[in-house]
């Protein structure tokens, strides 16, 4: 904990920030960008390589090109598959287009969920993925299943599922553990044969537990991370459900002075795709005189 001269006590949740899978992906991407830049080439990513716009912008300035279309990737170019993975048919198209230049940074925990999806559907189970149907990780997992697949993001959707004789259940790696446990409890009473793999990753559970531990000890929690980051959203939900006043920001420049009124102890939590430099900026903003001057006009950088 750090007590700054304006009277704030700042506590950072532990662990917080980049998880193993994102760190590994960003390091391999950055290394590849630097290598290709040295011969005047770009590196392409299908979709945002991580769900943090500020970090993606930093990488784009070094030579990354983000696109949603495979056709935008020049033949033979270096192309990056993010930690969330990609459906097998997308991987196949990229391999045909770029040959050995595909950098596959799929996180091993995501790969595990993909393998479980293939296994369950291969053994004749209808598959239920507990996750956000619009999230690229879930779409990649669904793409690995060969049979009937359902995606549910809430308990009410789980309750509405048509009963299946053989049902296999897995989860988006960033799912809340409570939802997963409750969903399995509901399904245990309806499916004749139920096979469950808990594919929530340890990094997610640890970050969620870190926020839970902090909720009763601080006056408010600032969650820093991309608005498109599923695991950051879960951290904000958990802090809010724990009765905390939550401020979700992408960078320190979004802080406003009013939120701090009446607060002394401030918690900081960050999603698994939030780089250390954004967390450090926030800590610096709280620990320096910028708060006493108010956040008006503060551009997110520490000018001390
Ligand atoms: S949150 Fe877990 S599954 Fe997702 S990239 Fe990080 S370590 Fe891998």
PDB file of C-alpha atoms and ligand atoms in Angstrom:
ATOM      1  CA  UNK A   1       0.000   0.000   0.000  1.00  0.00           C
ATOM      2  CA  UNK A   2       1.149   3.546  -0.729  1.00  0.00           C
ATOM      3  CA  UNK A   3      -0.164   6.593   1.120  1.00  0.00           C
ATOM      4  CA  UNK A   4       0.190   9.673  -1.035  1.00  0.00           C
ATOM      5  CA  UNK A   5       0.435  13.236   0.154  1.00  0.00           C
ATOM      6  CA  UNK A   6      -3.261  13.945  -0.548  1.00  0.00           C
ATOM      7  CA  UNK A   7      -4.309  11.233   1.873  1.00  0.00           C
ATOM      8  CA  UNK A   8      -5.164   8.393  -0.529  1.00  0.00           C
ATOM      9  CA  UNK A   9      -4.183   4.895   0.358  1.00  0.00           C
ATOM     10  CA  UNK A  10      -3.649   2.947  -2.852  1.00  0.00           C
ATOM     11  CA  UNK A  11      -3.839  -0.845  -2.922  1.00  0.00           C
ATOM     12  CA  UNK A  12      -3.151  -2.893  -6.044  1.00  0.00           C
ATOM     13  CA  UNK A  13      -4.969  -6.236  -6.355  1.00  0.00           C
ATOM     14  CA  UNK A  14      -2.740  -9.274  -6.566  1.00  0.00           C
ATOM     15  CA  UNK A  15      -2.240 -10.681  -9.111  1.00  0.00           C
ATOM     16  CA  UNK A  16      -3.157  -8.080 -11.672  1.00  0.00           C
ATOM     17  CA  UNK A  17      -2.347  -7.160 -15.280  1.00  0.00           C
ATOM     18  CA  UNK A  18      -0.925  -9.360 -18.067  1.00  0.00           C
ATOM     19  CA  UNK A  19      -1.560 -13.065 -17.575  1.00  0.00           C
ATOM     20  CA  UNK A  20       0.816 -15.778 -18.764  1.00  0.00           C
ATOM     21  CA  UNK A  21      -0.995 -16.252 -22.104  1.00  0.00           C
ATOM     22  CA  UNK A  22      -1.160 -12.570 -23.033  1.00  0.00           C
ATOM     23  CA  UNK A  23       2.438 -11.900 -21.947  1.00  0.00           C
ATOM     24  CA  UNK A  24       3.652 -14.815 -24.060  1.00  0.00           C
ATOM     25  CA  UNK A  25       1.571 -13.644 -27.058  1.00  0.00           C
ATOM     26  CA  UNK A  26       2.664  -9.997 -26.860  1.00  0.00           C
ATOM     27  CA  UNK A  27       6.331 -10.949 -26.489  1.00  0.00           C
ATOM     28  CA  UNK A  28       6.262 -13.225 -29.548  1.00  0.00           C
ATOM     29  CA  UNK A  29       4.310 -10.625 -31.543  1.00  0.00           C
ATOM     30  CA  UNK A  30       6.675  -7.801 -30.638  1.00  0.00           C
ATOM     31  CA  UNK A  31       9.716  -9.925 -31.514  1.00  0.00           C
ATOM     32  CA  UNK A  32       8.183 -10.770 -34.895  1.00  0.00           C
ATOM     33  CA  UNK A  33       7.229  -7.124 -35.579  1.00  0.00           C
ATOM     34  CA  UNK A  34      10.811  -6.030 -34.907  1.00  0.00           C
ATOM     35  CA  UNK A  35      12.276  -8.761 -37.134  1.00  0.00           C
ATOM     36  CA  UNK A  36       9.948  -7.988 -40.044  1.00  0.00           C
ATOM     37  CA  UNK A  37      10.357  -4.198 -39.616  1.00  0.00           C
ATOM     38  CA  UNK A  38      14.112  -4.645 -40.085  1.00  0.00           C
ATOM     39  CA  UNK A  39      13.411  -5.847 -43.662  1.00  0.00           C
ATOM     40  CA  UNK A  40      10.650  -3.302 -44.279  1.00  0.00           C
ATOM     41  CA  UNK A  41       7.700  -5.674 -43.767  1.00  0.00           C
ATOM     42  CA  UNK A  42       4.542  -5.479 -41.648  1.00  0.00           C
ATOM     43  CA  UNK A  43       2.973  -8.139 -39.425  1.00  0.00           C
ATOM     44  CA  UNK A  44      -0.766  -8.768 -39.760  1.00  0.00           C
ATOM     45  CA  UNK A  45      -3.257  -9.720 -37.082  1.00  0.00           C
ATOM     46  CA  UNK A  46      -6.786 -10.993 -37.757  1.00  0.00           C
ATOM     47  CA  UNK A  47      -8.698  -8.986 -35.166  1.00  0.00           C
ATOM     48  CA  UNK A  48      -7.120  -7.142 -32.253  1.00  0.00           C
ATOM     49  CA  UNK A  49      -4.166  -9.177 -30.962  1.00  0.00           C
ATOM     50  CA  UNK A  50      -5.200  -8.362 -27.388  1.00  0.00           C
ATOM     51  CA  UNK A  51      -8.236  -6.568 -26.002  1.00  0.00           C
ATOM     52  CA  UNK A  52      -6.455  -3.396 -25.041  1.00  0.00           C
ATOM     53  CA  UNK A  53      -6.632  -0.494 -27.518  1.00  0.00           C
ATOM     54  CA  UNK A  54      -3.702   1.434 -26.023  1.00  0.00           C
ATOM     55  CA  UNK A  55      -1.322  -1.557 -26.238  1.00  0.00           C
ATOM     56  CA  UNK A  56      -2.535  -2.375 -29.762  1.00  0.00           C
ATOM     57  CA  UNK A  57      -1.892   1.237 -30.791  1.00  0.00           C
ATOM     58  CA  UNK A  58       1.665   0.975 -29.412  1.00  0.00           C
ATOM     59  CA  UNK A  59       2.252  -2.205 -31.460  1.00  0.00           C
ATOM     60  CA  UNK A  60       0.720  -0.659 -34.603  1.00  0.00           C
ATOM     61  CA  UNK A  61       3.207   2.188 -34.350  1.00  0.00           C
ATOM     62  CA  UNK A  62       5.988  -0.430 -34.500  1.00  0.00           C
ATOM     63  CA  UNK A  63       4.628  -2.185 -37.607  1.00  0.00           C
ATOM     64  CA  UNK A  64       1.496  -4.182 -36.785  1.00  0.00           C
ATOM     65  CA  UNK A  65      -1.527  -4.088 -39.101  1.00  0.00           C
ATOM     66  CA  UNK A  66      -4.901  -5.165 -37.649  1.00  0.00           C
ATOM     67  CA  UNK A  67      -7.585  -6.334 -40.037  1.00  0.00           C
ATOM     68  CA  UNK A  68     -10.801  -8.339 -39.872  1.00  0.00           C
ATOM     69  CA  UNK A  69     -10.418  -9.773 -43.362  1.00  0.00           C
ATOM     70  CA  UNK A  70      -8.110 -12.596 -44.383  1.00  0.00           C
ATOM     71  CA  UNK A  71      -8.072 -11.135 -47.927  1.00  0.00           C
ATOM     72  CA  UNK A  72      -6.311  -8.034 -46.539  1.00  0.00           C
ATOM     73  CA  UNK A  73      -3.279 -10.149 -45.599  1.00  0.00           C
ATOM     74  CA  UNK A  74      -0.806 -10.208 -48.516  1.00  0.00           C
ATOM     75  CA  UNK A  75       0.196 -13.699 -49.636  1.00  0.00           C
ATOM     76  CA  UNK A  76       3.354 -14.851 -47.881  1.00  0.00           C
ATOM     77  CA  UNK A  77       3.105 -12.150 -45.189  1.00  0.00           C
ATOM     78  CA  UNK A  78       3.621 -12.803 -41.460  1.00  0.00           C
ATOM     79  CA  UNK A  79       0.289 -13.221 -39.729  1.00  0.00           C
ATOM     80  CA  UNK A  80      -0.427 -13.508 -36.027  1.00  0.00           C
ATOM     81  CA  UNK A  81      -3.038 -15.690 -34.292  1.00  0.00           C
ATOM     82  CA  UNK A  82      -3.870 -14.150 -30.941  1.00  0.00           C
ATOM     83  CA  UNK A  83      -4.033 -15.785 -27.496  1.00  0.00           C
ATOM     84  CA  UNK A  84      -7.815 -16.221 -27.959  1.00  0.00           C
ATOM     85  CA  UNK A  85      -7.067 -18.563 -30.860  1.00  0.00           C
ATOM     86  CA  UNK A  86      -8.902 -18.896 -34.167  1.00  0.00           C
ATOM     87  CA  UNK A  87     -11.363 -21.445 -35.596  1.00  0.00           C
ATOM     88  CA  UNK A  88      -9.642 -24.310 -37.483  1.00  0.00           C
ATOM     89  CA  UNK A  89     -11.046 -23.161 -40.841  1.00  0.00           C
ATOM     90  CA  UNK A  90      -9.492 -19.693 -40.360  1.00  0.00           C
ATOM     91  CA  UNK A  91      -6.154 -21.277 -39.430  1.00  0.00           C
ATOM     92  CA  UNK A  92      -6.316 -23.427 -42.554  1.00  0.00           C
ATOM     93  CA  UNK A  93      -6.975 -20.413 -44.801  1.00  0.00           C
ATOM     94  CA  UNK A  94      -4.112 -18.491 -43.195  1.00  0.00           C
ATOM     95  CA  UNK A  95      -1.741 -21.436 -43.605  1.00  0.00           C
ATOM     96  CA  UNK A  96      -2.667 -21.680 -47.310  1.00  0.00           C
ATOM     97  CA  UNK A  97      -2.106 -17.929 -47.747  1.00  0.00           C
ATOM     98  CA  UNK A  98       0.997 -17.387 -45.639  1.00  0.00           C
ATOM     99  CA  UNK A  99       2.658 -20.816 -45.388  1.00  0.00           C
ATOM    100  CA  UNK A 100       5.182 -20.985 -42.574  1.00  0.00           C
ATOM    101  CA  UNK A 101       4.692 -17.321 -41.692  1.00  0.00           C
ATOM    102  CA  UNK A 102       1.768 -17.993 -39.335  1.00  0.00           C
ATOM    103  CA  UNK A 103       2.642 -17.179 -35.713  1.00  0.00           C
ATOM    104  CA  UNK A 104       0.173 -19.125 -33.579  1.00  0.00           C
ATOM    105  CA  UNK A 105       0.081 -17.587 -30.083  1.00  0.00           C
ATOM    106  CA  UNK A 106      -3.067 -19.423 -28.959  1.00  0.00           C
ATOM    107  CA  UNK A 107      -2.843 -19.667 -25.174  1.00  0.00           C
ATOM    108  CA  UNK A 108      -2.363 -23.276 -23.975  1.00  0.00           C
ATOM    109  CA  UNK A 109      -5.439 -22.874 -21.708  1.00  0.00           C
ATOM    110  CA  UNK A 110      -7.564 -21.818 -24.691  1.00  0.00           C
ATOM    111  CA  UNK A 111      -6.113 -24.731 -26.661  1.00  0.00           C
ATOM    112  CA  UNK A 112      -7.205 -27.027 -23.827  1.00  0.00           C
ATOM    113  CA  UNK A 113     -10.799 -25.732 -24.108  1.00  0.00           C
ATOM    114  CA  UNK A 114     -10.664 -26.244 -27.896  1.00  0.00           C
ATOM    115  CA  UNK A 115      -9.428 -29.810 -27.433  1.00  0.00           C
ATOM    116  CA  UNK A 116     -12.171 -30.564 -24.910  1.00  0.00           C
ATOM    117  CA  UNK A 117     -14.774 -29.209 -27.361  1.00  0.00           C
ATOM    118  CA  UNK A 118     -13.458 -31.526 -30.079  1.00  0.00           C
ATOM    119  CA  UNK A 119     -13.310 -34.479 -27.685  1.00  0.00           C
ATOM    120  CA  UNK A 120     -16.841 -34.079 -26.331  1.00  0.00           C
ATOM    121  CA  UNK A 121     -18.490 -33.552 -29.683  1.00  0.00           C
ATOM    122  CA  UNK A 122     -16.382 -36.392 -31.138  1.00  0.00           C
ATOM    123  CA  UNK A 123     -17.828 -38.692 -28.457  1.00  0.00           C
ATOM    124  CA  UNK A 124     -21.406 -37.762 -29.321  1.00  0.00           C
ATOM    125  CA  UNK A 125     -22.156 -35.173 -26.638  1.00  0.00           C
ATOM    126  CA  UNK A 126     -24.130 -32.052 -27.484  1.00  0.00           C
ATOM    127  CA  UNK A 127     -21.773 -29.283 -26.388  1.00  0.00           C
ATOM    128  CA  UNK A 128     -22.601 -26.322 -24.192  1.00  0.00           C
ATOM    129  CA  UNK A 129     -20.037 -23.533 -23.962  1.00  0.00           C
ATOM    130  CA  UNK A 130     -20.645 -21.172 -21.045  1.00  0.00           C
ATOM    131  CA  UNK A 131     -19.474 -17.898 -22.498  1.00  0.00           C
ATOM    132  CA  UNK A 132     -20.160 -14.872 -24.655  1.00  0.00           C
ATOM    133  CA  UNK A 133     -21.206 -16.011 -28.165  1.00  0.00           C
ATOM    134  CA  UNK A 134     -19.741 -12.840 -29.699  1.00  0.00           C
ATOM    135  CA  UNK A 135     -16.296 -13.307 -28.157  1.00  0.00           C
ATOM    136  CA  UNK A 136     -13.506 -14.502 -30.502  1.00  0.00           C
ATOM    137  CA  UNK A 137     -12.286 -17.106 -28.003  1.00  0.00           C
ATOM    138  CA  UNK A 138     -15.760 -18.675 -27.835  1.00  0.00           C
ATOM    139  CA  UNK A 139     -16.095 -18.569 -31.629  1.00  0.00           C
ATOM    140  CA  UNK A 140     -12.754 -20.364 -31.948  1.00  0.00           C
ATOM    141  CA  UNK A 141     -13.844 -23.008 -29.406  1.00  0.00           C
ATOM    142  CA  UNK A 142     -17.192 -23.501 -31.165  1.00  0.00           C
ATOM    143  CA  UNK A 143     -15.296 -23.919 -34.451  1.00  0.00           C
ATOM    144  CA  UNK A 144     -13.479 -26.935 -32.961  1.00  0.00           C
ATOM    145  CA  UNK A 145     -16.706 -28.845 -32.228  1.00  0.00           C
ATOM    146  CA  UNK A 146     -18.047 -31.246 -34.832  1.00  0.00           C
ATOM    147  CA  UNK A 147     -21.619 -31.745 -33.571  1.00  0.00           C
ATOM    148  CA  UNK A 148     -24.446 -29.801 -31.969  1.00  0.00           C
ATOM    149  CA  UNK A 149     -23.206 -26.733 -30.046  1.00  0.00           C
ATOM    150  CA  UNK A 150     -24.948 -24.254 -27.758  1.00  0.00           C
ATOM    151  CA  UNK A 151     -23.502 -21.140 -26.179  1.00  0.00           C
ATOM    152  CA  UNK A 152     -25.063 -19.672 -23.029  1.00  0.00           C
ATOM    153  CA  UNK A 153     -23.921 -16.527 -21.282  1.00  0.00           C
ATOM    154  CA  UNK A 154     -26.405 -16.471 -18.388  1.00  0.00           C
ATOM    155  CA  UNK A 155     -28.197 -18.834 -16.027  1.00  0.00           C
ATOM    156  CA  UNK A 156     -31.549 -17.989 -17.600  1.00  0.00           C
ATOM    157  CA  UNK A 157     -30.172 -19.139 -20.971  1.00  0.00           C
ATOM    158  CA  UNK A 158     -28.922 -22.333 -19.314  1.00  0.00           C
ATOM    159  CA  UNK A 159     -32.401 -22.995 -17.868  1.00  0.00           C
ATOM    160  CA  UNK A 160     -33.980 -22.507 -21.302  1.00  0.00           C
ATOM    161  CA  UNK A 161     -31.806 -25.161 -22.965  1.00  0.00           C
ATOM    162  CA  UNK A 162     -33.633 -28.090 -24.524  1.00  0.00           C
ATOM    163  CA  UNK A 163     -32.880 -31.249 -22.493  1.00  0.00           C
ATOM    164  CA  UNK A 164     -30.216 -33.476 -24.010  1.00  0.00           C
ATOM    165  CA  UNK A 165     -29.473 -37.121 -23.271  1.00  0.00           C
ATOM    166  CA  UNK A 166     -25.723 -36.570 -23.523  1.00  0.00           C
ATOM    167  CA  UNK A 167     -24.497 -33.103 -22.685  1.00  0.00           C
ATOM    168  CA  UNK A 168     -20.890 -31.921 -22.465  1.00  0.00           C
ATOM    169  CA  UNK A 169     -20.099 -28.625 -20.733  1.00  0.00           C
ATOM    170  CA  UNK A 170     -17.048 -26.407 -20.966  1.00  0.00           C
ATOM    171  CA  UNK A 171     -16.463 -22.742 -20.360  1.00  0.00           C
ATOM    172  CA  UNK A 172     -14.902 -19.645 -21.846  1.00  0.00           C
ATOM    173  CA  UNK A 173     -11.561 -19.406 -20.001  1.00  0.00           C
ATOM    174  CA  UNK A 174     -12.525 -16.063 -18.433  1.00  0.00           C
ATOM    175  CA  UNK A 175     -15.931 -17.155 -17.124  1.00  0.00           C
ATOM    176  CA  UNK A 176     -16.935 -16.324 -13.536  1.00  0.00           C
ATOM    177  CA  UNK A 177     -16.501 -19.383 -11.331  1.00  0.00           C
ATOM    178  CA  UNK A 178     -19.897 -18.776  -9.619  1.00  0.00           C
ATOM    179  CA  UNK A 179     -21.788 -18.844 -12.917  1.00  0.00           C
ATOM    180  CA  UNK A 180     -19.979 -21.989 -14.021  1.00  0.00           C
ATOM    181  CA  UNK A 181     -20.747 -23.792 -10.737  1.00  0.00           C
ATOM    182  CA  UNK A 182     -24.408 -22.720 -10.708  1.00  0.00           C
ATOM    183  CA  UNK A 183     -24.909 -23.688 -14.354  1.00  0.00           C
ATOM    184  CA  UNK A 184     -23.466 -27.149 -13.746  1.00  0.00           C
ATOM    185  CA  UNK A 185     -25.804 -27.505 -10.734  1.00  0.00           C
ATOM    186  CA  UNK A 186     -28.827 -26.655 -12.904  1.00  0.00           C
ATOM    187  CA  UNK A 187     -27.771 -29.042 -15.676  1.00  0.00           C
ATOM    188  CA  UNK A 188     -27.074 -31.893 -13.250  1.00  0.00           C
ATOM    189  CA  UNK A 189     -30.801 -32.032 -12.621  1.00  0.00           C
ATOM    190  CA  UNK A 190     -31.796 -32.162 -16.283  1.00  0.00           C
ATOM    191  CA  UNK A 191     -29.299 -34.035 -18.483  1.00  0.00           C
ATOM    192  CA  UNK A 192     -29.331 -37.842 -18.406  1.00  0.00           C
ATOM    193  CA  UNK A 193     -25.557 -37.962 -18.928  1.00  0.00           C
ATOM    194  CA  UNK A 194     -23.476 -34.912 -18.108  1.00  0.00           C
ATOM    195  CA  UNK A 195     -19.744 -34.557 -18.706  1.00  0.00           C
ATOM    196  CA  UNK A 196     -18.078 -31.391 -17.453  1.00  0.00           C
ATOM    197  CA  UNK A 197     -14.627 -29.934 -17.956  1.00  0.00           C
ATOM    198  CA  UNK A 198     -13.847 -26.813 -15.991  1.00  0.00           C
ATOM    199  CA  UNK A 199     -11.850 -24.848 -18.569  1.00  0.00           C
ATOM    200  CA  UNK A 200     -11.728 -21.580 -16.627  1.00  0.00           C
ATOM    201  CA  UNK A 201      -8.048 -20.694 -16.479  1.00  0.00           C
ATOM    202  CA  UNK A 202      -6.131 -20.180 -13.239  1.00  0.00           C
ATOM    203  CA  UNK A 203      -5.075 -16.645 -14.199  1.00  0.00           C
ATOM    204  CA  UNK A 204      -8.723 -15.636 -14.394  1.00  0.00           C
ATOM    205  CA  UNK A 205      -9.646 -17.241 -11.079  1.00  0.00           C
ATOM    206  CA  UNK A 206      -6.672 -15.654  -9.327  1.00  0.00           C
ATOM    207  CA  UNK A 207      -7.468 -12.165 -10.644  1.00  0.00           C
ATOM    208  CA  UNK A 208     -11.133 -12.537  -9.667  1.00  0.00           C
ATOM    209  CA  UNK A 209     -10.176 -13.763  -6.167  1.00  0.00           C
ATOM    210  CA  UNK A 210      -7.768 -10.813  -5.819  1.00  0.00           C
ATOM    211  CA  UNK A 211     -10.638  -8.380  -6.477  1.00  0.00           C
ATOM    212  CA  UNK A 212     -12.983 -10.270  -4.099  1.00  0.00           C
ATOM    213  CA  UNK A 213     -10.397 -10.011  -1.303  1.00  0.00           C
ATOM    214  CA  UNK A 214     -10.082  -6.295  -1.885  1.00  0.00           C
ATOM    215  CA  UNK A 215     -13.794  -5.359  -2.036  1.00  0.00           C
ATOM    216  CA  UNK A 216     -14.356  -5.146   1.707  1.00  0.00           C
ATOM    217  CA  UNK A 217     -11.145  -3.271   2.403  1.00  0.00           C
ATOM    218  CA  UNK A 218     -11.301  -0.208   0.124  1.00  0.00           C
ATOM    219  CA  UNK A 219     -13.697   2.700  -0.509  1.00  0.00           C
ATOM    220  CA  UNK A 220     -13.695   2.245  -4.256  1.00  0.00           C
ATOM    221  CA  UNK A 221     -11.982   0.201  -6.966  1.00  0.00           C
ATOM    222  CA  UNK A 222     -10.586   1.504 -10.227  1.00  0.00           C
ATOM    223  CA  UNK A 223     -10.566  -1.267 -12.822  1.00  0.00           C
ATOM    224  CA  UNK A 224      -8.207  -0.489 -15.681  1.00  0.00           C
ATOM    225  CA  UNK A 225      -8.511  -2.353 -18.954  1.00  0.00           C
ATOM    226  CA  UNK A 226      -9.979  -2.354 -22.444  1.00  0.00           C
ATOM    227  CA  UNK A 227     -13.743  -1.914 -22.766  1.00  0.00           C
ATOM    228  CA  UNK A 228     -13.675  -4.867 -25.163  1.00  0.00           C
ATOM    229  CA  UNK A 229     -11.919  -7.094 -22.594  1.00  0.00           C
ATOM    230  CA  UNK A 230     -14.177  -9.864 -21.225  1.00  0.00           C
ATOM    231  CA  UNK A 231     -12.007 -10.607 -18.210  1.00  0.00           C
ATOM    232  CA  UNK A 232     -11.796  -6.899 -17.297  1.00  0.00           C
ATOM    233  CA  UNK A 233     -15.608  -6.711 -17.453  1.00  0.00           C
ATOM    234  CA  UNK A 234     -15.819  -9.675 -15.056  1.00  0.00           C
ATOM    235  CA  UNK A 235     -13.487  -7.933 -12.573  1.00  0.00           C
ATOM    236  CA  UNK A 236     -15.698  -4.823 -12.639  1.00  0.00           C
ATOM    237  CA  UNK A 237     -18.823  -6.983 -12.134  1.00  0.00           C
ATOM    238  CA  UNK A 238     -17.255  -8.813  -9.172  1.00  0.00           C
ATOM    239  CA  UNK A 239     -16.158  -5.560  -7.507  1.00  0.00           C
ATOM    240  CA  UNK A 240     -19.619  -4.095  -8.023  1.00  0.00           C
ATOM    241  CA  UNK A 241     -21.365  -7.224  -6.712  1.00  0.00           C
ATOM    242  CA  UNK A 242     -19.129  -6.958  -3.620  1.00  0.00           C
ATOM    243  CA  UNK A 243     -20.684  -3.566  -2.868  1.00  0.00           C
ATOM    244  CA  UNK A 244     -17.786  -1.454  -4.151  1.00  0.00           C
ATOM    245  CA  UNK A 245     -18.023   1.839  -5.982  1.00  0.00           C
ATOM    246  CA  UNK A 246     -16.351   0.876  -9.265  1.00  0.00           C
ATOM    247  CA  UNK A 247     -14.735   3.094 -11.885  1.00  0.00           C
ATOM    248  CA  UNK A 248     -13.802   1.244 -15.094  1.00  0.00           C
ATOM    249  CA  UNK A 249     -11.272   3.144 -17.171  1.00  0.00           C
ATOM    250  CA  UNK A 250      -8.974   2.356 -20.094  1.00  0.00           C
ATOM    251  CA  UNK A 251      -6.276   4.798 -18.995  1.00  0.00           C
ATOM    252  CA  UNK A 252      -5.549   7.319 -16.255  1.00  0.00           C
ATOM    253  CA  UNK A 253      -6.695  10.209 -18.435  1.00  0.00           C
ATOM    254  CA  UNK A 254     -10.304   9.049 -17.908  1.00  0.00           C
ATOM    255  CA  UNK A 255     -10.257   9.630 -14.133  1.00  0.00           C
ATOM    256  CA  UNK A 256     -12.524  12.338 -12.784  1.00  0.00           C
ATOM    257  CA  UNK A 257     -12.052  14.161  -9.522  1.00  0.00           C
ATOM    258  CA  UNK A 258     -15.675  13.779  -8.341  1.00  0.00           C
ATOM    259  CA  UNK A 259     -15.426  10.000  -8.136  1.00  0.00           C
ATOM    260  CA  UNK A 260     -12.804  10.362  -5.389  1.00  0.00           C
ATOM    261  CA  UNK A 261     -15.039  12.459  -3.110  1.00  0.00           C
ATOM    262  CA  UNK A 262     -15.178  10.937   0.384  1.00  0.00           C
ATOM    263  CA  UNK A 263     -12.772   8.124  -0.493  1.00  0.00           C
ATOM    264  CA  UNK A 264      -9.483   7.438   1.236  1.00  0.00           C
ATOM    265  CA  UNK A 265      -8.629   3.859   0.348  1.00  0.00           C
ATOM    266  CA  UNK A 266      -8.519   3.246  -3.406  1.00  0.00           C
ATOM    267  CA  UNK A 267      -8.072  -0.204  -4.932  1.00  0.00           C
ATOM    268  CA  UNK A 268      -6.617  -0.813  -8.390  1.00  0.00           C
ATOM    269  CA  UNK A 269      -7.356  -3.929 -10.415  1.00  0.00           C
ATOM    270  CA  UNK A 270      -6.422  -4.627 -14.021  1.00  0.00           C
ATOM    271  CA  UNK A 271      -7.563  -7.124 -16.615  1.00  0.00           C
ATOM    272  CA  UNK A 272      -5.301  -9.876 -17.940  1.00  0.00           C
ATOM    273  CA  UNK A 273      -4.766  -7.855 -21.136  1.00  0.00           C
ATOM    274  CA  UNK A 274      -3.774  -4.604 -19.396  1.00  0.00           C
ATOM    275  CA  UNK A 275      -0.051  -3.842 -19.797  1.00  0.00           C
ATOM    276  CA  UNK A 276       2.069  -2.793 -16.800  1.00  0.00           C
ATOM    277  CA  UNK A 277       2.725   0.647 -18.296  1.00  0.00           C
ATOM    278  CA  UNK A 278      -0.993   1.552 -18.068  1.00  0.00           C
ATOM    279  CA  UNK A 279      -1.170   0.334 -14.442  1.00  0.00           C
ATOM    280  CA  UNK A 280       1.976   2.314 -13.594  1.00  0.00           C
ATOM    281  CA  UNK A 281       0.513   5.457 -15.184  1.00  0.00           C
ATOM    282  CA  UNK A 282      -2.563   5.105 -12.997  1.00  0.00           C
ATOM    283  CA  UNK A 283      -0.528   4.545  -9.827  1.00  0.00           C
ATOM    284  CA  UNK A 284       1.597   7.578 -10.643  1.00  0.00           C
ATOM    285  CA  UNK A 285      -1.501   9.709 -11.244  1.00  0.00           C
ATOM    286  CA  UNK A 286      -2.867   8.751  -7.832  1.00  0.00           C
ATOM    287  CA  UNK A 287       0.424   9.127  -6.006  1.00  0.00           C
ATOM    288  CA  UNK A 288       1.509  12.471  -7.401  1.00  0.00           C
ATOM    289  CA  UNK A 289       0.141  15.975  -7.125  1.00  0.00           C
ATOM    290  CA  UNK A 290      -2.056  15.517 -10.191  1.00  0.00           C
ATOM    291  CA  UNK A 291      -4.987  14.465  -7.995  1.00  0.00           C
ATOM    292  CA  UNK A 292      -4.682  17.530  -5.772  1.00  0.00           C
ATOM    293  CA  UNK A 293      -4.784  19.709  -8.885  1.00  0.00           C
ATOM    294  CA  UNK A 294      -7.809  17.768 -10.063  1.00  0.00           C
ATOM    295  CA  UNK A 295      -7.833  15.548 -13.124  1.00  0.00           C
ATOM    296  CA  UNK A 296      -9.049  18.312 -15.467  1.00  0.00           C
ATOM    297  CA  UNK A 297      -6.756  18.505 -18.440  1.00  0.00           C
ATOM    298  CA  UNK A 298      -4.722  15.491 -17.289  1.00  0.00           C
ATOM    299  CA  UNK A 299      -3.784  13.552 -20.430  1.00  0.00           C
ATOM    300  CA  UNK A 300      -2.896  10.246 -18.852  1.00  0.00           C
ATOM    301  CA  UNK A 301       0.842  10.794 -18.596  1.00  0.00           C
ATOM    302  CA  UNK A 302       2.785  11.514 -15.428  1.00  0.00           C
ATOM    303  CA  UNK A 303       4.457  14.881 -15.961  1.00  0.00           C
ATOM    304  CA  UNK A 304       6.474  14.921 -12.732  1.00  0.00           C
TER     305      UNK A 304
HETATM  306  S1  LIG B   1      -6.720 -15.314 -19.352  1.00  0.00           S
HETATM  307 FE1  LIG B   1      -6.005 -17.439 -19.144  1.00  0.00          FE
HETATM  308  S2  LIG B   1      -6.680 -18.425 -21.023  1.00  0.00           S
HETATM  309 FE2  LIG B   1      -6.792 -16.237 -21.396  1.00  0.00          FE
HETATM  310  S3  LIG B   1      -4.812 -15.753 -22.313  1.00  0.00           S
HETATM  311 FE3  LIG B   1      -4.626 -15.435 -20.111  1.00  0.00          FE
HETATM  312  S4  LIG B   1      -3.764 -17.345 -19.303  1.00  0.00           S
HETATM  313 FE4  LIG B   1      -4.613 -17.761 -21.341  1.00  0.00          FE
END
